[in-house]
Coordinates of C-alpha atoms in Angstrom, one line a residue:
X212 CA 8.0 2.5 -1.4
X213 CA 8.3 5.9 -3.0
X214 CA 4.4 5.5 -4.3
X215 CA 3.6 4.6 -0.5
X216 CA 5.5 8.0 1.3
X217 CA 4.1 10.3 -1.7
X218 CA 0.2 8.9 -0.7
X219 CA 1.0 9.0 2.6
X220 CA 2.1 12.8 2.9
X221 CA -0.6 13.8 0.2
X222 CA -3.5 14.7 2.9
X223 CA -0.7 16.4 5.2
X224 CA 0.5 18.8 2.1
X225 CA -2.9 20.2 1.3
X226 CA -2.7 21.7 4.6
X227 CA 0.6 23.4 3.8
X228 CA 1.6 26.5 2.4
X229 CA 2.3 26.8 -1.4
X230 CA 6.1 27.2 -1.6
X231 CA 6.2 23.8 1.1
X232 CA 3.9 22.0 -1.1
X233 CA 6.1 22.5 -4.2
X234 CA 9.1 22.1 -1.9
X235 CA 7.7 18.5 -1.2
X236 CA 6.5 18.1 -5.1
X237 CA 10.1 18.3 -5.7
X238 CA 11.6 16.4 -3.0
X239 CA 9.0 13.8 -3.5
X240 CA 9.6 13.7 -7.1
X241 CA 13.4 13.4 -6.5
X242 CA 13.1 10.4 -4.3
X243 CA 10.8 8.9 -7.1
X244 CA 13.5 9.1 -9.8
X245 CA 16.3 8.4 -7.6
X246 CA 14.4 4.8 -6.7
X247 CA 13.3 4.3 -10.4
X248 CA 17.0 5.0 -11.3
X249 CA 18.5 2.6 -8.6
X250 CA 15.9 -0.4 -9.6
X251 CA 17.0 0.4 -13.1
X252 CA 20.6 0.3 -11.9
X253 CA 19.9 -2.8 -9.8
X254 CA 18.4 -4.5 -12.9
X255 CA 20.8 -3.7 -14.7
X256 CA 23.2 -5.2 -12.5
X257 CA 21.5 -8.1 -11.9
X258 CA 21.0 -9.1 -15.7
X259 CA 24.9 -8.2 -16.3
X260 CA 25.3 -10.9 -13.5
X261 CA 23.2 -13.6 -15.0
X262 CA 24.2 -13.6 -18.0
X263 CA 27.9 -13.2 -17.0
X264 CA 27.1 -16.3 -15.3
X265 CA 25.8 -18.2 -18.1
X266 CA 28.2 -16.6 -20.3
X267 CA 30.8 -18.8 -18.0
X268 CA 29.3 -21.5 -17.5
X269 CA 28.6 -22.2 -21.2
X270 CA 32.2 -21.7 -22.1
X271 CA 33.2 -24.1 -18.8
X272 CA 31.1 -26.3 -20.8
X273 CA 32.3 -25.9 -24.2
X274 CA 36.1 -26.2 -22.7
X275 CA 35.3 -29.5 -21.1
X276 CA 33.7 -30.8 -24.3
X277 CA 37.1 -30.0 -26.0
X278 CA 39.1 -31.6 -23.4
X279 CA 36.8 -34.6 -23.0
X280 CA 37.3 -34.8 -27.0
X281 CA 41.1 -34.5 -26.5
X282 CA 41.2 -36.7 -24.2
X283 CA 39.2 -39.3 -26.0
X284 CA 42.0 -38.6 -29.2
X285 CA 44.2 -39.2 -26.5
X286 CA 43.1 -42.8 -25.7
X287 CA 42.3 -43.2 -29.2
X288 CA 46.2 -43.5 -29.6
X289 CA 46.9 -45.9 -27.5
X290 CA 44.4 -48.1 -29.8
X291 CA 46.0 -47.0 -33.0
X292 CA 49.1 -47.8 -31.5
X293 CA 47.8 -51.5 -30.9
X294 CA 46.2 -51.9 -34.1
X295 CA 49.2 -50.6 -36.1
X296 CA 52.5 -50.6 -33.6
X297 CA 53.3 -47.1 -35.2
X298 CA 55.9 -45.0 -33.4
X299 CA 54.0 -41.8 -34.2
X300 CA 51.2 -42.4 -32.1
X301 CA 53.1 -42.9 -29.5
X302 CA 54.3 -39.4 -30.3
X303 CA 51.2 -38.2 -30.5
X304 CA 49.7 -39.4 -27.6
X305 CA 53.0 -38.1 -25.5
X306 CA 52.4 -34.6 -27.1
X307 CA 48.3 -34.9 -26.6
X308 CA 49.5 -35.9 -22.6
X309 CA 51.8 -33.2 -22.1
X310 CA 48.5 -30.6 -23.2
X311 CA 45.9 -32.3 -21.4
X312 CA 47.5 -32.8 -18.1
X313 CA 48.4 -29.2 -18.2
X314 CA 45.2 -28.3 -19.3
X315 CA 43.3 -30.4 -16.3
X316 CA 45.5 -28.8 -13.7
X317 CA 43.9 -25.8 -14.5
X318 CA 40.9 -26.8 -14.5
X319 CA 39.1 -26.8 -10.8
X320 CA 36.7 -29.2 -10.0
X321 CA 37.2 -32.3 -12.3
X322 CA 36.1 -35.1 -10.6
X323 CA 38.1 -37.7 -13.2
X324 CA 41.8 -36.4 -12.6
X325 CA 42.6 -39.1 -11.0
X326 CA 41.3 -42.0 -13.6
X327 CA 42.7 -39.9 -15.9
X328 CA 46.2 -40.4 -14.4
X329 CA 45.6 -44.3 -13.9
X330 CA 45.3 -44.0 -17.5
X331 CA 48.4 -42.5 -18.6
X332 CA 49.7 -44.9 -16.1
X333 CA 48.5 -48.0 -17.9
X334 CA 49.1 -45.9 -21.3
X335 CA 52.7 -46.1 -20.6
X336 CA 52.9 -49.4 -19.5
X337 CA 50.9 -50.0 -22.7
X338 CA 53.2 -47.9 -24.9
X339 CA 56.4 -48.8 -23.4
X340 CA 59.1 -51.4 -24.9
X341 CA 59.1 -50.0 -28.7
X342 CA 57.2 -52.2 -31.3
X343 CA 55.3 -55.1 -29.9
X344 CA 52.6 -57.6 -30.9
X345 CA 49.4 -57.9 -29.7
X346 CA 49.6 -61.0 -28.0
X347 CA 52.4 -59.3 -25.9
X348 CA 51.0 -56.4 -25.1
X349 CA 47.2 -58.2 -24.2
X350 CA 47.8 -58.1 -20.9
X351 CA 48.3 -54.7 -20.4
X352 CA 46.1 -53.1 -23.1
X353 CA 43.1 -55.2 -21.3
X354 CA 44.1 -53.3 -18.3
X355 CA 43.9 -50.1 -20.4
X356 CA 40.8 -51.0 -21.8
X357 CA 39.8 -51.3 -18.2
X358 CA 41.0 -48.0 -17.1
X359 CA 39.8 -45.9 -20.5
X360 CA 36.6 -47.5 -20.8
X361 CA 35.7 -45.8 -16.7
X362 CA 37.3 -43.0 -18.1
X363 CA 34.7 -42.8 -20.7
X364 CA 32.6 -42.8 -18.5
X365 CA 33.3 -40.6 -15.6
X366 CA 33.7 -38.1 -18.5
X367 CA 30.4 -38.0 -20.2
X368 CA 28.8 -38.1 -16.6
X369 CA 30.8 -35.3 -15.8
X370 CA 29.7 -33.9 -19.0
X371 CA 25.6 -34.7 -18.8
X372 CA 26.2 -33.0 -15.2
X373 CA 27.5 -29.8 -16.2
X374 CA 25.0 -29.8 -19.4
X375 CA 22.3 -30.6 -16.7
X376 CA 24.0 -27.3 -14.6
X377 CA 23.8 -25.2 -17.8
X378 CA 20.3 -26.0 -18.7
X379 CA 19.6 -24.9 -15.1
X380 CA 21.5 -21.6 -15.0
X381 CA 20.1 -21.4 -18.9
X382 CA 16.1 -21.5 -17.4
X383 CA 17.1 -19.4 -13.8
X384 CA 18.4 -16.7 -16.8
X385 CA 15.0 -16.6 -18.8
X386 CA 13.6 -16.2 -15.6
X387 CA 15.6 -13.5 -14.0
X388 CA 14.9 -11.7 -17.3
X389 CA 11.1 -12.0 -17.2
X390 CA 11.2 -11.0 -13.6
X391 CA 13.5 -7.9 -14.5
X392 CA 11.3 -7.2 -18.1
X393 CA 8.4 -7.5 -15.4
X394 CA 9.9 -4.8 -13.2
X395 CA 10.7 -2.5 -15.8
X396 CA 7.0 -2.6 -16.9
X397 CA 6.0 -2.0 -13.0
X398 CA 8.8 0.7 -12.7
X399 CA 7.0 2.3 -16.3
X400 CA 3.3 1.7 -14.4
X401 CA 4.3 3.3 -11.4
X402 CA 6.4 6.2 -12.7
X403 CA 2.6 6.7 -15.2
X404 CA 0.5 6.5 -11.8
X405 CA 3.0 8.8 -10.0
X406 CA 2.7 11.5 -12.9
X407 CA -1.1 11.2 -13.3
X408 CA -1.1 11.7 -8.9
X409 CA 1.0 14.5 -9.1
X410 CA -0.8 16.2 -11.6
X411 CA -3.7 15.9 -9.8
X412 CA -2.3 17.1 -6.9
X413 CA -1.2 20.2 -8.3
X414 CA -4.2 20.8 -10.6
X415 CA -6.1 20.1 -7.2
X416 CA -4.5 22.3 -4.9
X417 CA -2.7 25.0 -6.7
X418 CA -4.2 25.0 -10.3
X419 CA -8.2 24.9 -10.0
X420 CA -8.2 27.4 -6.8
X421 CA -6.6 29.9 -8.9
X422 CA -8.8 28.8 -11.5
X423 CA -11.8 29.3 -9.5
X424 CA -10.2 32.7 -7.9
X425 CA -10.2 34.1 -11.0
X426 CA -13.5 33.2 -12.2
X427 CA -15.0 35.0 -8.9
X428 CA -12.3 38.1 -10.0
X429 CA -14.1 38.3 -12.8
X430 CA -17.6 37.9 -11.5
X431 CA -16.8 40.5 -9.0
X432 CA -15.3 42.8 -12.1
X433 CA -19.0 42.3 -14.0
X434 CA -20.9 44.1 -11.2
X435 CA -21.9 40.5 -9.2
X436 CA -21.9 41.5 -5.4
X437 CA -22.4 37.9 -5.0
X438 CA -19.1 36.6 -5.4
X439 CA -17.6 34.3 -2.7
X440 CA -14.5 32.5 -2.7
X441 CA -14.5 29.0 -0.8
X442 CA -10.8 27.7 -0.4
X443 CA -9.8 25.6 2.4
X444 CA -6.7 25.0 3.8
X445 CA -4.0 27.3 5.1
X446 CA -1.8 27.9 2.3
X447 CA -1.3 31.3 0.1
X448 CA -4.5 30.8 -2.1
X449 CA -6.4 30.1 1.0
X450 CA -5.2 33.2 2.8
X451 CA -6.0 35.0 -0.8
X452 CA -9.6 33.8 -0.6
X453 CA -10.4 34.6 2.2
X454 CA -8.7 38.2 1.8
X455 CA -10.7 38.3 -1.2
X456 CA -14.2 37.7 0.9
X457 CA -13.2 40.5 2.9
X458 CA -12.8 42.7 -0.1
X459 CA -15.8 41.8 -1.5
X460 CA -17.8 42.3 2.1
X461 CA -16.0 45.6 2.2
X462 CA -16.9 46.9 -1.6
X463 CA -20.5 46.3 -0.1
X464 CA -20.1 47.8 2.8
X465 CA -18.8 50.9 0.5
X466 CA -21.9 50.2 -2.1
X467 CA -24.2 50.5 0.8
X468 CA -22.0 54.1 2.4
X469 CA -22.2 55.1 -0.9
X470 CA -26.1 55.0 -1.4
X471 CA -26.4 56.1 2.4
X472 CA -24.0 59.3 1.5
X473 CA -25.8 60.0 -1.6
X474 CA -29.3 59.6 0.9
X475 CA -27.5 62.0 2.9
X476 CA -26.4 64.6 0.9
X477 CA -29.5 64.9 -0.9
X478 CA -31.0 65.3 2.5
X479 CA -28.5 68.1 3.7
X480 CA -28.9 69.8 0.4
X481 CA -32.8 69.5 -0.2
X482 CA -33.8 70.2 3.3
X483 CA -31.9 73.6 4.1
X484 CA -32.9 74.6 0.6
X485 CA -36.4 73.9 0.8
X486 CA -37.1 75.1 4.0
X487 CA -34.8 78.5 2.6
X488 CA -37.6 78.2 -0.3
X489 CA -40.9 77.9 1.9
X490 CA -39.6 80.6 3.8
X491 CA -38.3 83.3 1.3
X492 CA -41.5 82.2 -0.5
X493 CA -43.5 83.5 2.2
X494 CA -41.7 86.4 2.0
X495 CA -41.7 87.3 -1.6
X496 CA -45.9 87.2 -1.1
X497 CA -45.9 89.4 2.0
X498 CA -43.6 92.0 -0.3
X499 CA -46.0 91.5 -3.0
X500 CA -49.3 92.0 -0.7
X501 CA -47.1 95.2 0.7
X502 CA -46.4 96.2 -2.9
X503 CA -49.9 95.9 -4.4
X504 CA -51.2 97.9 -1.4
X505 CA -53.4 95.0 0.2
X506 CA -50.7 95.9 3.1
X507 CA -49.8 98.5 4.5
X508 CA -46.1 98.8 5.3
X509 CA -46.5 100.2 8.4
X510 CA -48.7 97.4 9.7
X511 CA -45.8 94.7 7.6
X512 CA -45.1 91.9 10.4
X513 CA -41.0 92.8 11.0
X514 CA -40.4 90.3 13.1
X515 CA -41.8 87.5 11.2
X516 CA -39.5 88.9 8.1
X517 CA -36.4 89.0 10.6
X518 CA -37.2 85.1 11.9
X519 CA -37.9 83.9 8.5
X520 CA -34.7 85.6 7.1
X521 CA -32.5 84.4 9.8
X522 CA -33.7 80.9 9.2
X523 CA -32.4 81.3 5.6
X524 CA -29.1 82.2 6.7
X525 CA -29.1 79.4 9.1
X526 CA -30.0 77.3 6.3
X527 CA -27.4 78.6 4.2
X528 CA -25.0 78.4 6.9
X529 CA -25.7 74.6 7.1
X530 CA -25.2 74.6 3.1
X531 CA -22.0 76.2 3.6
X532 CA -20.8 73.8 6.7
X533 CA -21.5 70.7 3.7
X534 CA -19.8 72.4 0.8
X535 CA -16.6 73.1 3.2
X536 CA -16.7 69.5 4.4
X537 CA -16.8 68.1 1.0
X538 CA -14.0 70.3 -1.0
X539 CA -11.9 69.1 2.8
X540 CA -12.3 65.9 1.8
X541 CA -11.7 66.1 -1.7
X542 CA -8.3 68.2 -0.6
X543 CA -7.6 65.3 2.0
X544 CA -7.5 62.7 -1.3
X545 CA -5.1 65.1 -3.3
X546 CA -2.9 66.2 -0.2
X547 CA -3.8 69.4 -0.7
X548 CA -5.3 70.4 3.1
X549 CA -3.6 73.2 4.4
X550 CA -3.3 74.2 8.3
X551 CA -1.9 77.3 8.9
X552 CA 0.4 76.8 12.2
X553 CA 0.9 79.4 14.3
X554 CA 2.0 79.9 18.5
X555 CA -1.6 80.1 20.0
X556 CA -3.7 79.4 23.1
X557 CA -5.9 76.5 23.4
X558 CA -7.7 77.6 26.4
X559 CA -9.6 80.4 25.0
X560 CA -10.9 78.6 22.2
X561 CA -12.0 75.9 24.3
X562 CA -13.7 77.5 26.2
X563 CA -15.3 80.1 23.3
X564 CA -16.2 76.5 21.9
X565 CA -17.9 75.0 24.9
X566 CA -20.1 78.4 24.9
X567 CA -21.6 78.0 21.5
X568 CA -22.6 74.6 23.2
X569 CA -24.3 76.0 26.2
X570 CA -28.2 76.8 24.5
X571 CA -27.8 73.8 23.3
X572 CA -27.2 71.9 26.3
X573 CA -30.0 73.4 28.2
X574 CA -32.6 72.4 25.1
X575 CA -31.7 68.3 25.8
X576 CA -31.0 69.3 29.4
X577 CA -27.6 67.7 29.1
X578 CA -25.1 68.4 31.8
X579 CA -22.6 69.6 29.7
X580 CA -19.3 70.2 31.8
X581 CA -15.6 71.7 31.3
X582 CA -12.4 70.5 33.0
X583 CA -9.6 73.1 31.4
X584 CA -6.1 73.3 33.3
X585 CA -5.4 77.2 34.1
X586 CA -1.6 76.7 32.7
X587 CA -2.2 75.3 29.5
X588 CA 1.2 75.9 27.5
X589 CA 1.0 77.6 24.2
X590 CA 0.7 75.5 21.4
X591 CA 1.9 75.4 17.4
X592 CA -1.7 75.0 15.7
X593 CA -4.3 76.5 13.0
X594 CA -7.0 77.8 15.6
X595 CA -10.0 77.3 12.6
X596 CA -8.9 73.9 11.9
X597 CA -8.5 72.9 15.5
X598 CA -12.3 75.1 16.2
X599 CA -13.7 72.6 13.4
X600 CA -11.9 69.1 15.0
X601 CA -13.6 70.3 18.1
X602 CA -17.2 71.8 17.0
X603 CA -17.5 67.9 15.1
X604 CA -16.6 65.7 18.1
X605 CA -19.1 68.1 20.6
X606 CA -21.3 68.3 17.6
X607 CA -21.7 64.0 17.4
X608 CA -21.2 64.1 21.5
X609 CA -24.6 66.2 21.7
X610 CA -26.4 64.0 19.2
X611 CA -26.0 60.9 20.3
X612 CA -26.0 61.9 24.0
X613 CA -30.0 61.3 25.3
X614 CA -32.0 63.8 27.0
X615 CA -30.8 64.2 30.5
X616 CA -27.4 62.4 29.1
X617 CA -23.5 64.0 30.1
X618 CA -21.5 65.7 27.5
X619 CA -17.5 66.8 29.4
X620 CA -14.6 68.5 28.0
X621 CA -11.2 68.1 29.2
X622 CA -8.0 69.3 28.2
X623 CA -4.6 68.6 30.4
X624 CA -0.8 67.7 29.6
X625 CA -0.5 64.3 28.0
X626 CA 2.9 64.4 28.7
X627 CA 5.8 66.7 28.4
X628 CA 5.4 67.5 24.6
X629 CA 1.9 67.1 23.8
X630 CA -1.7 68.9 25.1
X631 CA -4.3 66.2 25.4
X632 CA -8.2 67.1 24.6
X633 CA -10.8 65.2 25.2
X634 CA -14.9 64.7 24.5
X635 CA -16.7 62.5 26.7
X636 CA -20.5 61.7 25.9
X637 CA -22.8 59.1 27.0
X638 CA -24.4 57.8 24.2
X639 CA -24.9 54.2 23.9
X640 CA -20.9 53.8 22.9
X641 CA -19.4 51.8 20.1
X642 CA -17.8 48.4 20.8
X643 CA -13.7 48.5 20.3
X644 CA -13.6 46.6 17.5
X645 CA -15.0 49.2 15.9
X646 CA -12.7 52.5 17.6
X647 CA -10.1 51.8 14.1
X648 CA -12.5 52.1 11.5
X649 CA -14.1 55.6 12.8
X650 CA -11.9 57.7 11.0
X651 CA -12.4 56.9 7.6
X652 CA -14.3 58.3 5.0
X653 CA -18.0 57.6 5.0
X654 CA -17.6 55.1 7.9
X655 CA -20.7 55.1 10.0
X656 CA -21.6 52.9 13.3
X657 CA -25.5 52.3 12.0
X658 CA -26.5 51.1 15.8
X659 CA -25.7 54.1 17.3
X660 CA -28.3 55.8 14.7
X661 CA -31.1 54.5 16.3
X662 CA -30.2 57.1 19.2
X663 CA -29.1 60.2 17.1
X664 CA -31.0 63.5 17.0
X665 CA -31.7 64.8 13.8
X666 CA -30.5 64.3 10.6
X667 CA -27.6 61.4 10.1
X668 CA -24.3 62.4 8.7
X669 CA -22.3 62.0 5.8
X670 CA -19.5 60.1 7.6
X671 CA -16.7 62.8 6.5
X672 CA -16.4 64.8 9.9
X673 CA -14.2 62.2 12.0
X674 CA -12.2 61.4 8.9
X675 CA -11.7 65.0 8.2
X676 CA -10.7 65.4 12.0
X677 CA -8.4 62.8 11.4
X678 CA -6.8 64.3 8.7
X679 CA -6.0 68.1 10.4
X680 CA -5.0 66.6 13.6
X681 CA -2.0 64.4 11.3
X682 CA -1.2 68.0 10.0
X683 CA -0.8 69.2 13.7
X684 CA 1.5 66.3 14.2
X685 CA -1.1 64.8 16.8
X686 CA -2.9 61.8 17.2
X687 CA -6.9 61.3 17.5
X688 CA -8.6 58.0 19.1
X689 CA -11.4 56.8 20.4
X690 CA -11.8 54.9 24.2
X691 CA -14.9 53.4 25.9
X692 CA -16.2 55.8 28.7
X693 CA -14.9 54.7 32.3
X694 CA -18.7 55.2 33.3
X695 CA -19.6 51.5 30.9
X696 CA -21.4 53.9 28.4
X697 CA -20.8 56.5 25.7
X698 CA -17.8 56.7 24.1
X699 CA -14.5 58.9 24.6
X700 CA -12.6 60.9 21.5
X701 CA -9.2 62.1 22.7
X702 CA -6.7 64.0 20.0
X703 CA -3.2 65.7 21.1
X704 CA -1.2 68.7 20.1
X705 CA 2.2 69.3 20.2
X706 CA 3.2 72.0 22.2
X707 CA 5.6 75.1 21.0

C-alpha cells in the first residue's frame, strides 16, 4: 500500500518545490519503514502464535499419552490382581486412582471421564472383599473386562484424534511459515524496488538538473553564447534555469552593447578627429602656400581660416563632451561623482538651456516650447550637473523628434518638497516595458534608431543622468506622451 501512495504522488512531486519534494521523500520514506516494520512486527507475531500453538498442542498430546499410559498401568492392576490376588496391587491401583482422577479433572475436554469412572466403579467391585479366587470374582472381572476393554478404546480414539489435530496444526505451521518466509522475501523485494524508485526520483529531479546546470555553467564559462538551460517544472532548479536563460540573454545583450559601444566610440573619436585633421590640413597648406610666397597674405582667405578653425574647436569640443562622459561613468562605478550643492535658481538655467536649443530648433523646424512657473522656489543643486541632466534629455528629445516634430519643457511644483522638470518629445516613443531599463549603462532602444539624426550614442548619458539626479536626492523616469507618441523624461529636485 505504501508502494501504491509513493507511485501515486510521484507525477504530483515533480511539480513541487525542492524542499516539498524532500519533505515528501521523507515522509514517504517514513511511512515505508513504518509498514515494513509493522508486517515485520505482525509476522513476528503471527509465527510466535503458531508455534505457541503447536507448542501446546504437542504437549496436550504428550500429557494424554502419559495419562492414557497411566491409566492403562492402572487397569493393568486390576489384572495382576486377578492373576496373583496380591494385596499390593490393589495398593497400587488405589494410589494410580487417586493421581489419575486428579489428573483428568484437570484436564478439559476428555470425552472418556465418564467410562473412566465406570471403571473404577467395577475396579472396586473387582478389588473389593480381600483375597479371592477367580471363580469368585468371574463375575465381576468379566464386567471389568467389559468396561476396560471400551476404555481402551475410547482412549486410543481419543488419542488418534488429537494426533490427527496435531498433524493438522503441525502442516497449518509449515504453512504459516512459508507464507511469512514468503512475506519477508516480498517485504525485502519491495523495500529493493522502493530504494531503486527513490533513487531515481531524486537522481531525476534534483540530481541530473543540477548536473545538467552545471554543465551549461561551464559551457557558458568557456566563451559558448549558446548555452540554454531546459528545466521544467516549478521547483528551485526550475526557477534557476530559467534565471539562468535570462542571464545568458542578458550577457548577449551586453556582448552586442559592448561591440555597439566600441562602434560608437570609435565613431565619436575618429570622426571629430578626422574631420579636425582634413581641416587643419587644409590649413597647414594655405600657411605653407602663404609662407613660400605663392600667396600673398594680404589676399589669404580669413574667413575660410576662421570657419575651418572653429570647426576644429567644435570638434574638439565634441572630444571633450565624450572624454567627460566616460571618466563620469567610470566615477559613477567607484562612487566617486561629486555634485557640488548649493541654494540656486532653476529658472534661469532653464531657460539659458532652452536658448542654446533655439537654432537648433529652427534647422528641424521643430516647435520647440517652454512652460516655466514665474515662482519657482530656490533649490539645493550643482547648476553644471543639473545643465548636463538637462542638455542630454533636450539633446535625445531633438534627435529622435522628426522634422516638423514637438520638443516642450516644463518645470512646476511636484509637490510641497520637490521641483518637477520635464522633456516632452515626439519621437516614435518606447513601449513601457522598456521605461526601467533606460537608465543603465550602455542600454539602448535599437527601434527608436531607425528615427535618430546623426550619429548614435554610447548609451552613458541617461545612466549618467540617473546617477547626478540620485546625488540631488531626486528621482528621474520616463512616461509615454499623453499625445500617443514620443516619450516623456521627468526628474525632481528637492527644494531648499
Amino acid at each position: 500500500m505504501a508502494l501504491l501512495a509513493f507511485l501515486a504522488s510521484l507525477a504530483f512531486l515533480f511539480n513541487m518545490t525542492i524542499r516539498s519534494k524532500l519533505a515528501w521523500t521523507a515522509f514517504l520514506m517514513v511511512t515505508v519503514v513504518a509498514s515494513i516494520g509493522g508486517l515485520f512486527l505482525w509476522t513476528h507475531d503471527m509465527e510466535r502464535r503458531y508455534r505457541d500453538r503447536m507448542v501446546q498442542a504437542v504437549e496436550v498430546l504428550t500429557e494424554l499419552r502419559e495419562l492414557s499410559s497411566d491409566v492403562e498401568r492402572q487397569v493393568a492392576r486390576v489384572d495382576f490382581y486377578l492373576i496373583s490376588n496380591d494385596p499390593q496391587e490393589k495398593d497400587i491401583f488405589e494410589t494410580l486412582a487417586k493421581t489419575n482422577s486428579k489428573r483428568i479433572g484437570k484436564t478439559q475436554g476428555i470425552p472418556w471421564g465418564r467410562q473412566y469412572e465406570d471403571m473404577l466403579k467395577s475396579a472396586a467391585s473387582v478389588l473389593s472383599g480381600g483375597r479371592i479366587s477367580r471363580s469368585s470374582a468371574r463375575g465381576p472381572a468379566e464386567r471389568f473386562g467389559v468396561v476396560a476393554g471400551a476404555l481402551r478404546q475410547s482412549i486410543a480414539a481419543y488419542l488418534q484424534s488429537q494426533s490427527q489435530l496435531v498433524q493438522e496444526q503441525r502442516q497449518k505451521t509449515e504453512n504459516v511459515f512459508e507464507t511469512l518466509k514468503f512475506s519477508s522475501v516480498l517485504i525485502v523485494v519491495a523495500g529493493v524496488i522502493l530504494a531503486v524508485v527513490m533513487n531515481a526520483f531524486i537522481y531525476r529531479s534534483i540530481v541530473y538538473p543540477l548536473q545538467y546546470l552545471k554543465e551549461q555553467v561551464e559551457a557558458l564559462g568557456r566563451g559558448d553564447s549558446r548555452a540554454h538551460v531546459t528545466i521544467r517544472g516549478r521547483d528551485e532548479l526550475a526557477t534557476v534555469g530559467r534565471a539562468f536563460n535570462d542571464m545568458v540573454a542578458r550577457l548577449k545583450e551586453l556582448d552586442q552593447m559592448k561591440r555597439d559601444f566600441t562602434a560608437s566610440v570609435t565613431h565619436e573619436l575618429r570622426s571629430p578627429l578626422s574631420a579636425s585633421q582634413s581641416f587643419l590640413d587644409v590649413l597647414v597648406s594655405d600657411l605653407e602656400k602663404v609662407a613660400c610666397g605663392q600667396v600673398a597674405p594680404a589676399t589669404a582667405d580669413l574667413e575660410r581660416w576662421k570657419t575651418f578653425i572653429i570647426r576644429v574647436k567644435t570638434n574638439m569640443e565634441r572630444l571633450n563632451r565624450f572624454v567627460s562622459d566616460l571618466l563620469d561613468v567610470a566615477k559613477i562605478e567607484r562612487g566617486k561623482l561629486e555634485c557640488r550643492l548649493e541654494r540656486v535658481f532653476l529658472k534661469p538655467l532653464i531657460e539659458e538651456t532652452v536658448e542654446f536649443f533655439r537654432e537648433r530648433a529652427k534647422q528641424k523646424e521643430i516647435v520647440f516650447a517652454a512652460e516655466i512657473i514665474a515662482d519657482l522656489p530656490p533649490c539645493r543643486a550643482d547648476l553644471d550637473r543639473l545643465r548636463q541632466v538637462l542638455v542630454n534629455l533636450l539633446d535625445n528629445a531633438f534627435k529622435f523628434s522628426p522634422k516638423g516634430g514637438s520638443v516642450a519643457v516644463s518645470a512646476h511644483m511636484a509637490d510641497s518638497r520637490f521641483i518637477k522638470i520635464s522633456v516632452r518629445d515626439s519621437g516614435p516613443g518606447i513601449p513601457p516595458e522598456h521605461h526601467g531599463r533606460l537608465f543603465g549603462k550602455f542600454e539602448q532602444f535599437k527601434e527608436s534608431y531607425r528615427y535618430a539624426e546623426g550619429a548614435r550614442g554610447t548609451g552613458l548619458g541617461l545612466a549618467i543622468s540617473k546617477a547626478i539626479i540620485d546625488l540631488h536626492g531626486g528621482k528621474i523616469w520616463a512616461g509615454a506622451n499623453a499625445a500617443g507618441r514620443g516619450t516623456v523624461f521627468y526628474f525632481t529636485v528637492p527644494i531648499v
